[in-house]
mmCIF file of C-alpha atoms in Angstrom:
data_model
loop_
_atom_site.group_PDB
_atom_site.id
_atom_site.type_symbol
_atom_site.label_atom_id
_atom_site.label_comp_id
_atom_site.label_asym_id
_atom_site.label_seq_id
_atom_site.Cartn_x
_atom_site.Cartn_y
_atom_site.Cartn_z
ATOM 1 C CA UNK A 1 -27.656 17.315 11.874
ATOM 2 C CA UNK A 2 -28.808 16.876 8.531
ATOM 3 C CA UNK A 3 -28.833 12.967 7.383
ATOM 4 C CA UNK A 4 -26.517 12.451 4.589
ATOM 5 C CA UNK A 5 -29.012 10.561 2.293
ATOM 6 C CA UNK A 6 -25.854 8.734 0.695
ATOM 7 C CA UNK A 7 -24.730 7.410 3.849
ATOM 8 C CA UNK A 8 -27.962 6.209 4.511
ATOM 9 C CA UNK A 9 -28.504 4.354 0.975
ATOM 10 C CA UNK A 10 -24.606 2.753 1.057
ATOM 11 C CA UNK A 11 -25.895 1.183 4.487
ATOM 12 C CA UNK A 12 -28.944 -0.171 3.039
ATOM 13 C CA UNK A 13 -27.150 -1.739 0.351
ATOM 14 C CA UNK A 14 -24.966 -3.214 2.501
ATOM 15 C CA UNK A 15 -27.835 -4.767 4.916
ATOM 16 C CA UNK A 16 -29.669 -5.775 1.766
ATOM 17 C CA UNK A 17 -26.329 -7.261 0.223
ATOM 18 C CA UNK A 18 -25.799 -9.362 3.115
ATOM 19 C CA UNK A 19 -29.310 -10.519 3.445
ATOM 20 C CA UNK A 20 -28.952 -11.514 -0.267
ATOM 21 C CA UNK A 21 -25.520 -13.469 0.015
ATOM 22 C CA UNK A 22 -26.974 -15.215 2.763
ATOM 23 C CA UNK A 23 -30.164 -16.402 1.520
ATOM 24 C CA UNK A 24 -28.706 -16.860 -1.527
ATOM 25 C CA UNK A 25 -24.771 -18.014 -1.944
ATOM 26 C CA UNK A 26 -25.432 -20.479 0.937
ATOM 27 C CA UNK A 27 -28.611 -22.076 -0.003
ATOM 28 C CA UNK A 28 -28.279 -25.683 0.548
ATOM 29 C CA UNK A 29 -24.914 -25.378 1.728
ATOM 30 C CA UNK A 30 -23.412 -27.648 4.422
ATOM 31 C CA UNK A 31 -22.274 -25.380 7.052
ATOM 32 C CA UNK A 32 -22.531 -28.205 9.380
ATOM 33 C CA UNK A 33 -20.243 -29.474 12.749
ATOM 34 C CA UNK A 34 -19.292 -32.326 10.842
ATOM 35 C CA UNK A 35 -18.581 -30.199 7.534
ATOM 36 C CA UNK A 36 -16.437 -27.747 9.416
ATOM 37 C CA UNK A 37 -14.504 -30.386 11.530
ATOM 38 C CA UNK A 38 -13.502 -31.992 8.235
ATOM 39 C CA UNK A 39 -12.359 -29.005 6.098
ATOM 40 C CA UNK A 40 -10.157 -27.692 9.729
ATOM 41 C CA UNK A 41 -8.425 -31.561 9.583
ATOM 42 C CA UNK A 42 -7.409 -31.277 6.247
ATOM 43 C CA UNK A 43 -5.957 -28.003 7.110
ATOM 44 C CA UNK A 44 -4.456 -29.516 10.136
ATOM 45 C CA UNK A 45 -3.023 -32.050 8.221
ATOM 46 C CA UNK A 46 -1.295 -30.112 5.732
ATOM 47 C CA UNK A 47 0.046 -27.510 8.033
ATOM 48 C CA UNK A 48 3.173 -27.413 5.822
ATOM 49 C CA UNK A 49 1.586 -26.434 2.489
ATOM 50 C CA UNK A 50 -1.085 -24.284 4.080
ATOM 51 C CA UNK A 51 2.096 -22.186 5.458
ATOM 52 C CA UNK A 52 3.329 -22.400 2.244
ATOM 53 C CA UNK A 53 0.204 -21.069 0.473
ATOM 54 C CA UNK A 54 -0.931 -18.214 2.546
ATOM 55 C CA UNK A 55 3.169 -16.896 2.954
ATOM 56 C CA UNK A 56 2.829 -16.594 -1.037
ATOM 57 C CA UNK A 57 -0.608 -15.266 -0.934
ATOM 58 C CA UNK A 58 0.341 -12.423 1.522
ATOM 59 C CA UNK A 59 3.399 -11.575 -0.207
ATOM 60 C CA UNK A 60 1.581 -11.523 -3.019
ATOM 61 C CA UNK A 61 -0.643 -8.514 -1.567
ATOM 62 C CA UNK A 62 -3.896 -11.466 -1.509
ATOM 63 C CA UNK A 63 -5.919 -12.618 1.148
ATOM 64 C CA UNK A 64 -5.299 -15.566 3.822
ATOM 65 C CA UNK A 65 -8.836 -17.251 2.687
ATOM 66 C CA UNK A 66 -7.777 -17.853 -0.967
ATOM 67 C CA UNK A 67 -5.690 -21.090 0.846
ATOM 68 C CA UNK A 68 -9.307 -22.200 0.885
ATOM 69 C CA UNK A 69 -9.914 -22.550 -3.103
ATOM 70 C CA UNK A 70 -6.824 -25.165 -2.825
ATOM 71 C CA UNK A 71 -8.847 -26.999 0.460
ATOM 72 C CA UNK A 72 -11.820 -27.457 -2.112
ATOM 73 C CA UNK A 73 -9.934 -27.720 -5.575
ATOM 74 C CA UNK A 74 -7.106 -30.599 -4.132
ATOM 75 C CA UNK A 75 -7.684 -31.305 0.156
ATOM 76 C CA UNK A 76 -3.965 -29.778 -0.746
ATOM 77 C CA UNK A 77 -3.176 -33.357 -2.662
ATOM 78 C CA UNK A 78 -0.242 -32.222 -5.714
ATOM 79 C CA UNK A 79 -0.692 -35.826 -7.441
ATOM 80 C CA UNK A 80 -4.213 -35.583 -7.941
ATOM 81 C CA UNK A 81 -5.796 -34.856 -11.402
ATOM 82 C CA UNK A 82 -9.710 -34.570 -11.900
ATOM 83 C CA UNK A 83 -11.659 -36.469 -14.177
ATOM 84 C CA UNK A 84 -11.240 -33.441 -16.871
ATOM 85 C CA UNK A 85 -7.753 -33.432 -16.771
ATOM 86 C CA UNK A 86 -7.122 -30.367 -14.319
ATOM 87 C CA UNK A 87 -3.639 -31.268 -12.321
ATOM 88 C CA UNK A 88 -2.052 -30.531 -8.482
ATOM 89 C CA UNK A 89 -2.940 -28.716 -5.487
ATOM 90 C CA UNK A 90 -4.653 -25.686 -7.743
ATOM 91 C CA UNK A 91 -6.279 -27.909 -10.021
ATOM 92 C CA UNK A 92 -5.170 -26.096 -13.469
ATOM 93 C CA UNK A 93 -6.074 -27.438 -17.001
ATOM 94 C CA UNK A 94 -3.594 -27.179 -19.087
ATOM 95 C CA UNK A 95 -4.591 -24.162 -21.117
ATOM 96 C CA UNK A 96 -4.869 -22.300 -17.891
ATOM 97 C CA UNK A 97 -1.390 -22.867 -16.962
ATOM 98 C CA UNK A 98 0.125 -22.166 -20.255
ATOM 99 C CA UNK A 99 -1.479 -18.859 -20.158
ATOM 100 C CA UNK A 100 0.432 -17.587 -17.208
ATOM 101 C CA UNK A 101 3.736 -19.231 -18.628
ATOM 102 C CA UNK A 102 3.316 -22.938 -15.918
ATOM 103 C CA UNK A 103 4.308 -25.562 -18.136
ATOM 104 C CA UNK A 104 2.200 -28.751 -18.137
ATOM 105 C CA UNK A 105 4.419 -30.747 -16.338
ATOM 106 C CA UNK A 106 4.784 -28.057 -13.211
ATOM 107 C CA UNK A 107 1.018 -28.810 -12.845
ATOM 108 C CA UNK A 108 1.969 -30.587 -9.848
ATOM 109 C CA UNK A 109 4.764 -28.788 -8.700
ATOM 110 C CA UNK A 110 3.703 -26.863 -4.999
ATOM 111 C CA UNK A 111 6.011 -24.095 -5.770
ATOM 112 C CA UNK A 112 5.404 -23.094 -9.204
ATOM 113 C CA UNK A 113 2.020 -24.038 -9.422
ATOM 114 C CA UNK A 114 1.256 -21.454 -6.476
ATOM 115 C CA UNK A 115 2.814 -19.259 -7.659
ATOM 116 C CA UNK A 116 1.238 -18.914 -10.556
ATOM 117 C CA UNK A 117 -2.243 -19.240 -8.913
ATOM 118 C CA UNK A 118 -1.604 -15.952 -7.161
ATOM 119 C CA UNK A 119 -1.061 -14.176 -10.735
ATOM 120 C CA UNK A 120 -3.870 -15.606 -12.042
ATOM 121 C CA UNK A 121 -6.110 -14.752 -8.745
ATOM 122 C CA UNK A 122 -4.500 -11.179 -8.568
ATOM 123 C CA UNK A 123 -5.580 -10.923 -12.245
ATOM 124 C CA UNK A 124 -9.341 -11.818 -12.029
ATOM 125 C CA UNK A 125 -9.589 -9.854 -8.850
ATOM 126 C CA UNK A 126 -7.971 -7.224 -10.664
ATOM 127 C CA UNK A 127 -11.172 -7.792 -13.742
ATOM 128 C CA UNK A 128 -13.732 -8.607 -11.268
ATOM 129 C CA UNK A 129 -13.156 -6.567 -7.861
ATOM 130 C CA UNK A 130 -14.730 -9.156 -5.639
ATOM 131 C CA UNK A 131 -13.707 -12.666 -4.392
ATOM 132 C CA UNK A 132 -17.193 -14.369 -5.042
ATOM 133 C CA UNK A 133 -16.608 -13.847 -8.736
ATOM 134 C CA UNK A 134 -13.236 -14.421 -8.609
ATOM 135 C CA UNK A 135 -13.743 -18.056 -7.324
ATOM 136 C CA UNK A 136 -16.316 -18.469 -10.391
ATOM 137 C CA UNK A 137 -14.241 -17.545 -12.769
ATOM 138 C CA UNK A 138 -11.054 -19.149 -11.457
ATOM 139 C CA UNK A 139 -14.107 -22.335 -12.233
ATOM 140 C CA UNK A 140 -15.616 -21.885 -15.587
ATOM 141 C CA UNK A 141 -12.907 -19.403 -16.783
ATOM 142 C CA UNK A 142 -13.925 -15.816 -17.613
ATOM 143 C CA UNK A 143 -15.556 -16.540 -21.057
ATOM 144 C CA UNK A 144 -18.458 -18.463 -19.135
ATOM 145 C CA UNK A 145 -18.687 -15.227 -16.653
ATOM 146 C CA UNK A 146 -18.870 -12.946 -19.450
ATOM 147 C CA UNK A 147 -21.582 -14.752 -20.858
ATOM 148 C CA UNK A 148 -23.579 -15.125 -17.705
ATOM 149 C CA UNK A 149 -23.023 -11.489 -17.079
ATOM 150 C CA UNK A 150 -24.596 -10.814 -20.710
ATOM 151 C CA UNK A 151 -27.665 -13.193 -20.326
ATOM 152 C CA UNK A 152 -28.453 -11.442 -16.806
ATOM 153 C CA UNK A 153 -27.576 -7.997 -17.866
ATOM 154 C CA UNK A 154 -25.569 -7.840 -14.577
ATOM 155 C CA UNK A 155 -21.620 -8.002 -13.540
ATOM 156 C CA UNK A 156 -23.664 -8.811 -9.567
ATOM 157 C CA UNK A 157 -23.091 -12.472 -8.902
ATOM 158 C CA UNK A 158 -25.914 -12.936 -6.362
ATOM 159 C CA UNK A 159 -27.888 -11.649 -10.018
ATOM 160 C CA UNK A 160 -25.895 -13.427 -13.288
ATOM 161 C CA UNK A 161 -24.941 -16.904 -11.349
ATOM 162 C CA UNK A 162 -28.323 -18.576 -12.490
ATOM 163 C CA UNK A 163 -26.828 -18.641 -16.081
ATOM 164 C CA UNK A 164 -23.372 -20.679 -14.676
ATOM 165 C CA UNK A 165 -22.868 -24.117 -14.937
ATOM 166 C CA UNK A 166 -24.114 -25.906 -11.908
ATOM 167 C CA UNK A 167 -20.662 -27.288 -11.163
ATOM 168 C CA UNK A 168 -19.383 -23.881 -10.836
ATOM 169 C CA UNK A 169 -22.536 -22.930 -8.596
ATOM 170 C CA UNK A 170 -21.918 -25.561 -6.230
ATOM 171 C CA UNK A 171 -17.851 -24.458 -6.410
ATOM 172 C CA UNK A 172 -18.767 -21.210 -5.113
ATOM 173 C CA UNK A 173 -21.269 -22.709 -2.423
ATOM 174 C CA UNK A 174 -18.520 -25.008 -1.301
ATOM 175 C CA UNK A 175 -15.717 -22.011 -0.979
ATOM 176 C CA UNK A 176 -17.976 -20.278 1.197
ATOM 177 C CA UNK A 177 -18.788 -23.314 3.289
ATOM 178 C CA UNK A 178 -14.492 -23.551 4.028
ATOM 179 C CA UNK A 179 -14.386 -19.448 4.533
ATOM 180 C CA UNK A 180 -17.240 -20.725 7.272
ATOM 181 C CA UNK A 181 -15.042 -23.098 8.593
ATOM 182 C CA UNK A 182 -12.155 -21.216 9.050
ATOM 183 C CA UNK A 183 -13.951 -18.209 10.262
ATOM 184 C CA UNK A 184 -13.385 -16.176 7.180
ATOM 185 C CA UNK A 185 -16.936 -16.171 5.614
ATOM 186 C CA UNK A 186 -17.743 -12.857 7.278
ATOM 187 C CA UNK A 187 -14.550 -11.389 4.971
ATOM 188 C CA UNK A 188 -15.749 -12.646 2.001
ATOM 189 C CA UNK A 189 -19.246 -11.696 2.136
ATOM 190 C CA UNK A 190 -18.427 -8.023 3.009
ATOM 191 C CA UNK A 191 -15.747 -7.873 -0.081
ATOM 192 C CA UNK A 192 -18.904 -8.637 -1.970
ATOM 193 C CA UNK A 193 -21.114 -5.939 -0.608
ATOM 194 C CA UNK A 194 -17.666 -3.857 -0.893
ATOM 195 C CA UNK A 195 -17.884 -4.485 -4.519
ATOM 196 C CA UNK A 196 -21.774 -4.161 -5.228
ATOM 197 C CA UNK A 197 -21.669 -0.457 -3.428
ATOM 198 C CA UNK A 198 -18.624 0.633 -5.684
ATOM 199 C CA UNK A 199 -21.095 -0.482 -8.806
ATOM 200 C CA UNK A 200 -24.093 1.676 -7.849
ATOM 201 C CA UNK A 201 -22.311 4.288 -6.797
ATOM 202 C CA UNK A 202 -19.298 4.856 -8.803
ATOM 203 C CA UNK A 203 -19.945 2.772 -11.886
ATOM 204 C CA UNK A 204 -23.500 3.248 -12.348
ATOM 205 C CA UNK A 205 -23.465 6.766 -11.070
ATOM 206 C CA UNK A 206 -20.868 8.099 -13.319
ATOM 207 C CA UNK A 207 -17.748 9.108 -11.584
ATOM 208 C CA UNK A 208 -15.680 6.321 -13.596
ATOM 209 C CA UNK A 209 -14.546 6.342 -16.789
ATOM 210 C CA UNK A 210 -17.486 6.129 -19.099
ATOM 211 C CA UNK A 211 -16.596 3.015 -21.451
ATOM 212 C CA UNK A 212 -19.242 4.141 -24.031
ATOM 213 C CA UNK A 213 -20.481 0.054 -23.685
ATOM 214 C CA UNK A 214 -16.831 -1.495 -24.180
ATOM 215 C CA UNK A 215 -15.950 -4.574 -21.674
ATOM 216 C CA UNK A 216 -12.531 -4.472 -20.508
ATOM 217 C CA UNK A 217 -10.069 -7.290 -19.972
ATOM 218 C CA UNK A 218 -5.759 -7.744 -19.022
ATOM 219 C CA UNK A 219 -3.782 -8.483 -21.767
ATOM 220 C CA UNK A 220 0.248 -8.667 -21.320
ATOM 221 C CA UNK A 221 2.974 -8.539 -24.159
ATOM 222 C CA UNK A 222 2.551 -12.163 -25.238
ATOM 223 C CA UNK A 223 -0.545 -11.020 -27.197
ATOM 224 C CA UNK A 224 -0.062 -9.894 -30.676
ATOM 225 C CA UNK A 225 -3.068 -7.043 -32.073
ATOM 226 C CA UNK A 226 -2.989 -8.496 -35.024
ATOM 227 C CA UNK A 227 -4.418 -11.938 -34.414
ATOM 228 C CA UNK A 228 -6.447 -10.460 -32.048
ATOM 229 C CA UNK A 229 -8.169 -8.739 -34.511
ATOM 230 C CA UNK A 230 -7.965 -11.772 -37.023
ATOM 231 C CA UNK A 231 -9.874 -13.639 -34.361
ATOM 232 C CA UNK A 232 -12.272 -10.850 -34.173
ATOM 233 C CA UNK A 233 -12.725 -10.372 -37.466
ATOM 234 C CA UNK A 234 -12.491 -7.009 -36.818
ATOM 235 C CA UNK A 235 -9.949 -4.154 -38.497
ATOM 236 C CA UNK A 236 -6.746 -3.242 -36.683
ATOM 237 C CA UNK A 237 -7.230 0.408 -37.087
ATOM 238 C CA UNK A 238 -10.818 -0.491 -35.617
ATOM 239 C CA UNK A 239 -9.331 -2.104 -32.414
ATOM 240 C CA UNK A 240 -6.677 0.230 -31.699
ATOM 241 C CA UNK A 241 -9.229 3.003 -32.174
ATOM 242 C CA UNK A 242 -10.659 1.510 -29.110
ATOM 243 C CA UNK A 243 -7.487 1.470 -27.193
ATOM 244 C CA UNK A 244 -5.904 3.849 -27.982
ATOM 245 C CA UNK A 245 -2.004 3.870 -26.757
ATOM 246 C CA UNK A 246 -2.186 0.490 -26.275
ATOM 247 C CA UNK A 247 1.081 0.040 -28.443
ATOM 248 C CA UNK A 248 3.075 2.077 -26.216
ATOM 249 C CA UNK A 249 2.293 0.819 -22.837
ATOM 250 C CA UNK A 250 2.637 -2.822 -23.523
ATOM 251 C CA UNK A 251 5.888 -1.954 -24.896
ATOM 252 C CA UNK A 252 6.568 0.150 -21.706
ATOM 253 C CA UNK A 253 5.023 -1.939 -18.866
ATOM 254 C CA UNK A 254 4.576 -5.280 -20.523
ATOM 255 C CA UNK A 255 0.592 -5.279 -19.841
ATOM 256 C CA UNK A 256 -2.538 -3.616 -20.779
ATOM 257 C CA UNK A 257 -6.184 -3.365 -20.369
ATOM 258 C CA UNK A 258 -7.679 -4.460 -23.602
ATOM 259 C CA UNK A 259 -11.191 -2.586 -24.521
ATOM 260 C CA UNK A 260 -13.863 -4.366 -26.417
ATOM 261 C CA UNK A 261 -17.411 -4.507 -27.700
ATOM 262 C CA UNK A 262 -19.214 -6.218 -25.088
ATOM 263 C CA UNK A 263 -20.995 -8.340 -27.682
ATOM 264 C CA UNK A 264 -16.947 -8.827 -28.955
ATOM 265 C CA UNK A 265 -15.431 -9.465 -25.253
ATOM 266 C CA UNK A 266 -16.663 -13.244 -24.787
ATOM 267 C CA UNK A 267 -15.457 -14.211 -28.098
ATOM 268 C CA UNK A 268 -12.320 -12.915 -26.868
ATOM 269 C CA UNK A 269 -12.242 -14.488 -23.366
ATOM 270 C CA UNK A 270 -12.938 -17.504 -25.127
ATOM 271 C CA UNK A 271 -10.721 -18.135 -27.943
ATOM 272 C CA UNK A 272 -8.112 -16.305 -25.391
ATOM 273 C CA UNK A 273 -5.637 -19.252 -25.396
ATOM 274 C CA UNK A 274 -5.515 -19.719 -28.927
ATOM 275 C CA UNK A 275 -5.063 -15.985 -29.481
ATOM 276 C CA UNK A 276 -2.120 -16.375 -26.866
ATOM 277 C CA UNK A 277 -0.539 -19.385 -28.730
ATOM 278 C CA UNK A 278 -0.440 -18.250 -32.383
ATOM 279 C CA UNK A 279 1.165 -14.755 -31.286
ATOM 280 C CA UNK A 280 3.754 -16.773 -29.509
ATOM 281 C CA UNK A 281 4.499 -18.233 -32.648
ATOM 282 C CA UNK A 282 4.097 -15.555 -35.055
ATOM 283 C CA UNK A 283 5.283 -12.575 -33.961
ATOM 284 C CA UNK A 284 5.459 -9.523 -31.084
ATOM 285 C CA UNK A 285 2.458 -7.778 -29.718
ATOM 286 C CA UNK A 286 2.770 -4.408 -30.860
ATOM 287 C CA UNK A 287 3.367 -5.562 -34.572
ATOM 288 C CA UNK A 288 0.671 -3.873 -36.365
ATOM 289 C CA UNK A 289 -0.322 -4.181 -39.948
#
């Protein structure tokens, strides 16, 4: 029989996509006995809330390993808040919370607060299709991983991460090290390859939608096209000629994916909040001048 040459090149990239997240995501990691004794005792220790977290996660369609961006973020703790102000067991600022409706005060609240980390992980791994980015993001927020992915020219992680913050370098490195520990590293790493094979051969070889160079991003109902465009600085008519029946389906389903420029898409991510809070006060989404 014939080999199929595609066959053969998705199994390369998969050999060489492991190779790479191994020599590179776990460089100077601590994957040691002592590392992964401590990371299974906190987990021990917290049987209650790990239950807790991965019964919410699963319902929520997510994977079990996700319990380990709380292990890294908290050691599970809901009282603690970091030096820069990020609060409870999922460690959200308060901008992050207020952008999937968690008050400031439910910071620390186990039930609430989860549950609004799986809408917010379900949403980047909607944007980002793999869990490596996911965790990065869920770090520096997605304005910092649009940027990267601009500097590098690359939405690959094991390619664009260079341009992170270090902080959110060494986040990744120490998610990894818990999927290690709980046995779950093996998952992760083949999500990623999972992901990078979709991009060369669906993305990059045509058989998606061709964006004509527009980034794309989730939007729900709160967000009114007007001030987006105000932020933009960019013409109504102009954005909705990008998204077209945009209008209609946030009035239908409540959400959206919002196209942009991808020189226009990090503004975006980053003034996101803002945009978020003056269309709460001043008026419904699909209002349009």
């Amino acid at each position: 029989m014939k080999p199929n040459l595609k066959n053969i090149l998705l199994t390369a990239v998969l050999l060489m996509g492991s190779h790479l997240v191994n020599a590179q995501f776990l460089s100077a990691s601590d994957t040691s006995e002592s590392s992964v004794r401590r990371y299974k005792n906190i987990i021990n220790a917290n049987k209650d809330i790990v239950d807790f977290i991965e019964y919410s996660l699963v319902e929520k369609g997510l994977p079990k390993h996700l319990r380990n961006l709380a292990l890294i973020e908290s050691h599970f703790d809901r009282k603690i808040t970091s030096g820069a102000g990020a609060v409870g067991v999922w460690q959200f600022m308060t901008a992050h919370a207020n952008q999937y409706g968690l008050t400031e005060q439910n910071r620390t609240d186990l039930y609430k607060s989860t549950k609004t980390a799986t809408v917010s992980l379900a949403s980047l791994y909607k944007k980002y299709n793999n869990w490596v980015t996911v965790v990065a993001a869920y770090n520096c927020g997605e304005g910092n991983i649009a940027k990267a992915m601009a500097a590098a020219n690359s939405s690959q992680y094991h390619i664009f991460y260079k341009y992170l913050p270090e902080e959110t370098i060494n986040h990744v490195k120490k998610y990894l090290n818990a999927c290690y520990a709980t046995g779950e590293l093996q998952s992760v790493l083949s999500n990623y390859n999972s992901s990078r094979m979709n991009t060369v051969f669906f993305v990059n070889g045509g058989s998606k939608k061709d964006l004509g160079g527009l980034s794309e991003t989730e939007i729900n109902a709160g967000f009114n096209l007007n001030i987006i465009a105000d932020e933009l600085d960019v013409e109504v008519d102009k954005l909705l000629s990008w998204n077209p029946g945009i209008k209609e389906e946030l009035q239908q389903t409540g959400e959206s994916t919002l196209y942009l420029p991808k020189d226009l898409m990090p503004d975006f991510l980053l003034r996101k909040t803002k945009i978020l809070s003056r269309s709460m006060k001043e008026g419904n989404t699909t209002n349009t001048k």
